[in-house]
């Protein structure tokens, strides 16, 4: 089975991938790690700020990794924000039957109420060295963008809610 997790920054994609890894013992691919490896190795002139161009650049690679995992009957968790809204068009039904997809989003009121918690948990899995660009306004805009795009494409969007911060057992049950 392939689990694909998309969504805006700070929504808990990496936390969910870690939860799935612990629950199912499936390996996971962080598209951010792939991105930084290609940027740091000089295989692209793109920068971490080139989001739209990075999706176009990274998705063909990620897509073929997913196909290879399916063809080899391997399990994999893929998480990141560089998954196009219309990703399904790149797979036949044979592949799609082995892929579960989820987009994580936070609503404006959640961000307003819990912005401090969101920042406090930003490095729960990965070390964010500079998070100065993370503002409530940017998070809201990014989350609206992902929610609108994936809903328009007919995808399931999981809205992060609940007590405290983070993802509960409920999100695993939606996979």
PDB file of C-alpha atoms in Angstrom:
ATOM      1  CA  UNK A   1       0.000   0.000   0.000  1.00  0.00           C
ATOM      2  CA  UNK A   2       1.134   3.529  -0.759  1.00  0.00           C
ATOM      3  CA  UNK A   3       0.062   6.284   1.623  1.00  0.00           C
ATOM      4  CA  UNK A   4       0.355   9.777   0.141  1.00  0.00           C
ATOM      5  CA  UNK A   5       0.069  12.748   2.491  1.00  0.00           C
ATOM      6  CA  UNK A   6      -0.205  16.270   1.108  1.00  0.00           C
ATOM      7  CA  UNK A   7      -0.999  19.667   2.560  1.00  0.00           C
ATOM      8  CA  UNK A   8       0.441  22.992   3.531  1.00  0.00           C
ATOM      9  CA  UNK A   9       3.493  23.491   5.705  1.00  0.00           C
ATOM     10  CA  UNK A  10       3.020  22.911   9.445  1.00  0.00           C
ATOM     11  CA  UNK A  11      -0.162  20.820   9.068  1.00  0.00           C
ATOM     12  CA  UNK A  12       1.415  17.659  10.468  1.00  0.00           C
ATOM     13  CA  UNK A  13       2.326  15.729   7.315  1.00  0.00           C
ATOM     14  CA  UNK A  14       5.628  14.527   8.744  1.00  0.00           C
ATOM     15  CA  UNK A  15       4.054  13.748  12.128  1.00  0.00           C
ATOM     16  CA  UNK A  16       1.403  11.653  10.370  1.00  0.00           C
ATOM     17  CA  UNK A  17       4.063   9.898   8.279  1.00  0.00           C
ATOM     18  CA  UNK A  18       5.927   9.061  11.491  1.00  0.00           C
ATOM     19  CA  UNK A  19       2.690   7.767  13.073  1.00  0.00           C
ATOM     20  CA  UNK A  20       2.086   5.550  10.034  1.00  0.00           C
ATOM     21  CA  UNK A  21       5.680   4.314  10.123  1.00  0.00           C
ATOM     22  CA  UNK A  22       5.272   3.351  13.774  1.00  0.00           C
ATOM     23  CA  UNK A  23       1.831   1.786  13.197  1.00  0.00           C
ATOM     24  CA  UNK A  24       2.573  -0.154  10.001  1.00  0.00           C
ATOM     25  CA  UNK A  25       6.389  -0.255   9.881  1.00  0.00           C
ATOM     26  CA  UNK A  26       6.305   1.117   6.312  1.00  0.00           C
ATOM     27  CA  UNK A  27       9.226   3.278   5.171  1.00  0.00           C
ATOM     28  CA  UNK A  28       8.508   6.847   4.206  1.00  0.00           C
ATOM     29  CA  UNK A  29       9.834   9.298   1.684  1.00  0.00           C
ATOM     30  CA  UNK A  30       9.905  12.957   2.573  1.00  0.00           C
ATOM     31  CA  UNK A  31       9.587  14.935  -0.634  1.00  0.00           C
ATOM     32  CA  UNK A  32      11.354  17.778   1.230  1.00  0.00           C
ATOM     33  CA  UNK A  33      14.417  15.543   1.678  1.00  0.00           C
ATOM     34  CA  UNK A  34      14.389  14.693  -2.013  1.00  0.00           C
ATOM     35  CA  UNK A  35      14.042  18.406  -2.836  1.00  0.00           C
ATOM     36  CA  UNK A  36      16.970  19.424  -0.642  1.00  0.00           C
ATOM     37  CA  UNK A  37      19.147  16.582  -1.926  1.00  0.00           C
ATOM     38  CA  UNK A  38      18.611  17.689  -5.512  1.00  0.00           C
ATOM     39  CA  UNK A  39      19.128  21.369  -4.659  1.00  0.00           C
ATOM     40  CA  UNK A  40      22.258  20.831  -2.518  1.00  0.00           C
ATOM     41  CA  UNK A  41      23.811  18.423  -5.010  1.00  0.00           C
ATOM     42  CA  UNK A  42      23.502  21.007  -7.773  1.00  0.00           C
ATOM     43  CA  UNK A  43      21.125  18.879  -9.844  1.00  0.00           C
ATOM     44  CA  UNK A  44      18.786  21.853 -10.131  1.00  0.00           C
ATOM     45  CA  UNK A  45      19.042  25.628  -9.992  1.00  0.00           C
ATOM     46  CA  UNK A  46      15.707  25.809  -8.183  1.00  0.00           C
ATOM     47  CA  UNK A  47      15.597  27.066  -4.599  1.00  0.00           C
ATOM     48  CA  UNK A  48      13.392  26.022  -1.657  1.00  0.00           C
ATOM     49  CA  UNK A  49      11.200  29.065  -2.378  1.00  0.00           C
ATOM     50  CA  UNK A  50      10.308  27.924  -5.928  1.00  0.00           C
ATOM     51  CA  UNK A  51       7.213  25.971  -4.845  1.00  0.00           C
ATOM     52  CA  UNK A  52       5.295  25.728  -8.136  1.00  0.00           C
ATOM     53  CA  UNK A  53       8.410  24.976 -10.150  1.00  0.00           C
ATOM     54  CA  UNK A  54       9.490  22.415  -7.541  1.00  0.00           C
ATOM     55  CA  UNK A  55       6.193  20.565  -7.874  1.00  0.00           C
ATOM     56  CA  UNK A  56       6.703  20.352 -11.641  1.00  0.00           C
ATOM     57  CA  UNK A  57      10.313  19.218 -11.133  1.00  0.00           C
ATOM     58  CA  UNK A  58       9.806  16.758  -8.276  1.00  0.00           C
ATOM     59  CA  UNK A  59       6.476  15.154  -9.123  1.00  0.00           C
ATOM     60  CA  UNK A  60       7.723  13.099 -12.130  1.00  0.00           C
ATOM     61  CA  UNK A  61      10.426  11.613  -9.882  1.00  0.00           C
ATOM     62  CA  UNK A  62       8.056  10.942  -6.976  1.00  0.00           C
ATOM     63  CA  UNK A  63       5.431   9.523  -9.350  1.00  0.00           C
ATOM     64  CA  UNK A  64       7.894   6.994 -10.740  1.00  0.00           C
ATOM     65  CA  UNK A  65       9.093   6.040  -7.240  1.00  0.00           C
ATOM     66  CA  UNK A  66       5.460   5.318  -6.345  1.00  0.00           C
ATOM     67  CA  UNK A  67       4.962   3.264  -9.513  1.00  0.00           C
ATOM     68  CA  UNK A  68       8.106   1.269  -8.785  1.00  0.00           C
ATOM     69  CA  UNK A  69       6.953   0.554  -5.224  1.00  0.00           C
ATOM     70  CA  UNK A  70       3.540  -0.621  -6.482  1.00  0.00           C
ATOM     71  CA  UNK A  71       5.108  -2.785  -9.202  1.00  0.00           C
ATOM     72  CA  UNK A  72       7.368  -4.399  -6.609  1.00  0.00           C
ATOM     73  CA  UNK A  73       4.453  -4.923  -4.196  1.00  0.00           C
ATOM     74  CA  UNK A  74       6.171  -2.707  -1.621  1.00  0.00           C
ATOM     75  CA  UNK A  75       4.620  -0.403   0.935  1.00  0.00           C
ATOM     76  CA  UNK A  76       5.611   3.237   1.128  1.00  0.00           C
ATOM     77  CA  UNK A  77       4.545   6.463   2.808  1.00  0.00           C
ATOM     78  CA  UNK A  78       5.120   9.593   0.717  1.00  0.00           C
ATOM     79  CA  UNK A  79       4.650  12.986   2.345  1.00  0.00           C
ATOM     80  CA  UNK A  80       5.136  16.501   1.191  1.00  0.00           C
ATOM     81  CA  UNK A  81       3.592  19.596  -0.288  1.00  0.00           C
ATOM     82  CA  UNK A  82       4.830  18.925  -3.829  1.00  0.00           C
ATOM     83  CA  UNK A  83       1.970  16.676  -4.925  1.00  0.00           C
ATOM     84  CA  UNK A  84      -0.119  18.183  -7.724  1.00  0.00           C
ATOM     85  CA  UNK A  85      -3.877  18.492  -7.262  1.00  0.00           C
ATOM     86  CA  UNK A  86      -4.512  16.336 -10.342  1.00  0.00           C
ATOM     87  CA  UNK A  87      -2.026  13.600  -9.358  1.00  0.00           C
ATOM     88  CA  UNK A  88      -4.482  10.777 -10.154  1.00  0.00           C
ATOM     89  CA  UNK A  89      -4.266  11.411 -13.910  1.00  0.00           C
ATOM     90  CA  UNK A  90      -0.716  10.013 -13.830  1.00  0.00           C
ATOM     91  CA  UNK A  91      -1.791   6.534 -12.678  1.00  0.00           C
ATOM     92  CA  UNK A  92      -3.871   3.741 -14.136  1.00  0.00           C
ATOM     93  CA  UNK A  93      -6.531   2.058 -12.012  1.00  0.00           C
ATOM     94  CA  UNK A  94      -4.040  -0.731 -11.263  1.00  0.00           C
ATOM     95  CA  UNK A  95      -1.819   1.775  -9.464  1.00  0.00           C
ATOM     96  CA  UNK A  96      -4.652   3.812  -7.952  1.00  0.00           C
ATOM     97  CA  UNK A  97      -6.055   0.713  -6.243  1.00  0.00           C
ATOM     98  CA  UNK A  98      -2.831   0.562  -4.212  1.00  0.00           C
ATOM     99  CA  UNK A  99      -2.685   4.263  -3.259  1.00  0.00           C
ATOM    100  CA  UNK A 100      -4.416   5.954  -0.328  1.00  0.00           C
ATOM    101  CA  UNK A 101      -4.343   9.740  -0.350  1.00  0.00           C
ATOM    102  CA  UNK A 102      -4.997  12.335   2.323  1.00  0.00           C
ATOM    103  CA  UNK A 103      -4.582  16.089   2.374  1.00  0.00           C
ATOM    104  CA  UNK A 104      -4.187  17.778   5.781  1.00  0.00           C
ATOM    105  CA  UNK A 105      -5.438  21.324   6.278  1.00  0.00           C
ATOM    106  CA  UNK A 106      -6.013  23.711   9.132  1.00  0.00           C
ATOM    107  CA  UNK A 107      -8.838  26.238   9.102  1.00  0.00           C
ATOM    108  CA  UNK A 108      -8.359  29.939   9.853  1.00  0.00           C
ATOM    109  CA  UNK A 109      -9.933  29.735  13.312  1.00  0.00           C
ATOM    110  CA  UNK A 110      -7.708  26.782  14.261  1.00  0.00           C
ATOM    111  CA  UNK A 111      -4.615  28.735  13.179  1.00  0.00           C
ATOM    112  CA  UNK A 112      -5.760  31.828  15.085  1.00  0.00           C
ATOM    113  CA  UNK A 113      -6.470  29.872  18.261  1.00  0.00           C
ATOM    114  CA  UNK A 114      -3.413  27.627  18.167  1.00  0.00           C
ATOM    115  CA  UNK A 115      -0.693  29.494  16.304  1.00  0.00           C
ATOM    116  CA  UNK A 116       1.661  29.346  19.300  1.00  0.00           C
ATOM    117  CA  UNK A 117       1.148  25.585  19.574  1.00  0.00           C
ATOM    118  CA  UNK A 118       1.693  25.161  15.835  1.00  0.00           C
ATOM    119  CA  UNK A 119       5.072  26.887  16.115  1.00  0.00           C
ATOM    120  CA  UNK A 120       5.939  25.041  19.328  1.00  0.00           C
ATOM    121  CA  UNK A 121       5.411  21.696  17.563  1.00  0.00           C
ATOM    122  CA  UNK A 122       6.991  22.655  14.238  1.00  0.00           C
ATOM    123  CA  UNK A 123      10.136  20.664  15.028  1.00  0.00           C
ATOM    124  CA  UNK A 124       8.508  17.594  16.575  1.00  0.00           C
ATOM    125  CA  UNK A 125       9.942  15.340  13.858  1.00  0.00           C
ATOM    126  CA  UNK A 126      12.277  17.527  11.828  1.00  0.00           C
ATOM    127  CA  UNK A 127      14.475  20.398  12.971  1.00  0.00           C
ATOM    128  CA  UNK A 128      13.249  23.649  11.470  1.00  0.00           C
ATOM    129  CA  UNK A 129      16.230  25.952  11.832  1.00  0.00           C
ATOM    130  CA  UNK A 130      14.511  29.096  10.561  1.00  0.00           C
ATOM    131  CA  UNK A 131      10.759  29.326  10.875  1.00  0.00           C
ATOM    132  CA  UNK A 132      10.602  33.111  10.723  1.00  0.00           C
ATOM    133  CA  UNK A 133       8.561  33.030   7.513  1.00  0.00           C
ATOM    134  CA  UNK A 134       5.743  31.196   9.239  1.00  0.00           C
ATOM    135  CA  UNK A 135       3.002  33.692  10.026  1.00  0.00           C
ATOM    136  CA  UNK A 136      -0.708  33.177  10.677  1.00  0.00           C
ATOM    137  CA  UNK A 137      -1.516  34.967   7.417  1.00  0.00           C
ATOM    138  CA  UNK A 138       0.784  32.750   5.366  1.00  0.00           C
ATOM    139  CA  UNK A 139      -0.496  29.575   7.024  1.00  0.00           C
ATOM    140  CA  UNK A 140      -4.086  30.592   6.359  1.00  0.00           C
ATOM    141  CA  UNK A 141      -3.413  31.390   2.709  1.00  0.00           C
ATOM    142  CA  UNK A 142      -1.455  28.176   2.160  1.00  0.00           C
ATOM    143  CA  UNK A 143      -4.097  26.020   3.852  1.00  0.00           C
ATOM    144  CA  UNK A 144      -6.913  27.611   1.845  1.00  0.00           C
ATOM    145  CA  UNK A 145      -4.901  27.005  -1.348  1.00  0.00           C
ATOM    146  CA  UNK A 146      -4.415  23.288  -0.607  1.00  0.00           C
ATOM    147  CA  UNK A 147      -7.962  22.743   0.634  1.00  0.00           C
ATOM    148  CA  UNK A 148      -9.517  24.439  -2.375  1.00  0.00           C
ATOM    149  CA  UNK A 149      -7.228  22.713  -4.881  1.00  0.00           C
ATOM    150  CA  UNK A 150      -7.571  19.190  -3.550  1.00  0.00           C
ATOM    151  CA  UNK A 151     -11.327  19.478  -2.889  1.00  0.00           C
ATOM    152  CA  UNK A 152     -11.820  20.754  -6.449  1.00  0.00           C
ATOM    153  CA  UNK A 153      -9.883  17.706  -7.663  1.00  0.00           C
ATOM    154  CA  UNK A 154     -12.254  15.482  -5.651  1.00  0.00           C
ATOM    155  CA  UNK A 155      -9.740  14.443  -3.009  1.00  0.00           C
ATOM    156  CA  UNK A 156     -10.407  13.764   0.652  1.00  0.00           C
ATOM    157  CA  UNK A 157      -9.261  16.647   2.830  1.00  0.00           C
ATOM    158  CA  UNK A 158      -8.800  16.033   6.543  1.00  0.00           C
ATOM    159  CA  UNK A 159      -9.346  19.150   8.633  1.00  0.00           C
ATOM    160  CA  UNK A 160      -7.074  19.175  11.685  1.00  0.00           C
ATOM    161  CA  UNK A 161      -9.167  19.878  14.779  1.00  0.00           C
ATOM    162  CA  UNK A 162      -9.372  18.712  18.364  1.00  0.00           C
ATOM    163  CA  UNK A 163      -7.988  19.409  21.769  1.00  0.00           C
ATOM    164  CA  UNK A 164      -4.413  20.543  22.126  1.00  0.00           C
ATOM    165  CA  UNK A 165      -2.187  20.454  19.089  1.00  0.00           C
ATOM    166  CA  UNK A 166      -1.543  17.814  16.552  1.00  0.00           C
ATOM    167  CA  UNK A 167      -3.058  14.783  15.013  1.00  0.00           C
ATOM    168  CA  UNK A 168      -4.932  12.221  16.997  1.00  0.00           C
ATOM    169  CA  UNK A 169      -5.737   8.621  16.304  1.00  0.00           C
ATOM    170  CA  UNK A 170      -8.692   9.839  14.232  1.00  0.00           C
ATOM    171  CA  UNK A 171      -6.569  10.811  11.266  1.00  0.00           C
ATOM    172  CA  UNK A 172      -5.159   7.278  11.021  1.00  0.00           C
ATOM    173  CA  UNK A 173      -8.707   5.951  10.955  1.00  0.00           C
ATOM    174  CA  UNK A 174      -9.391   8.126   7.893  1.00  0.00           C
ATOM    175  CA  UNK A 175      -6.753   6.345   5.871  1.00  0.00           C
TER     176      UNK A 175
END
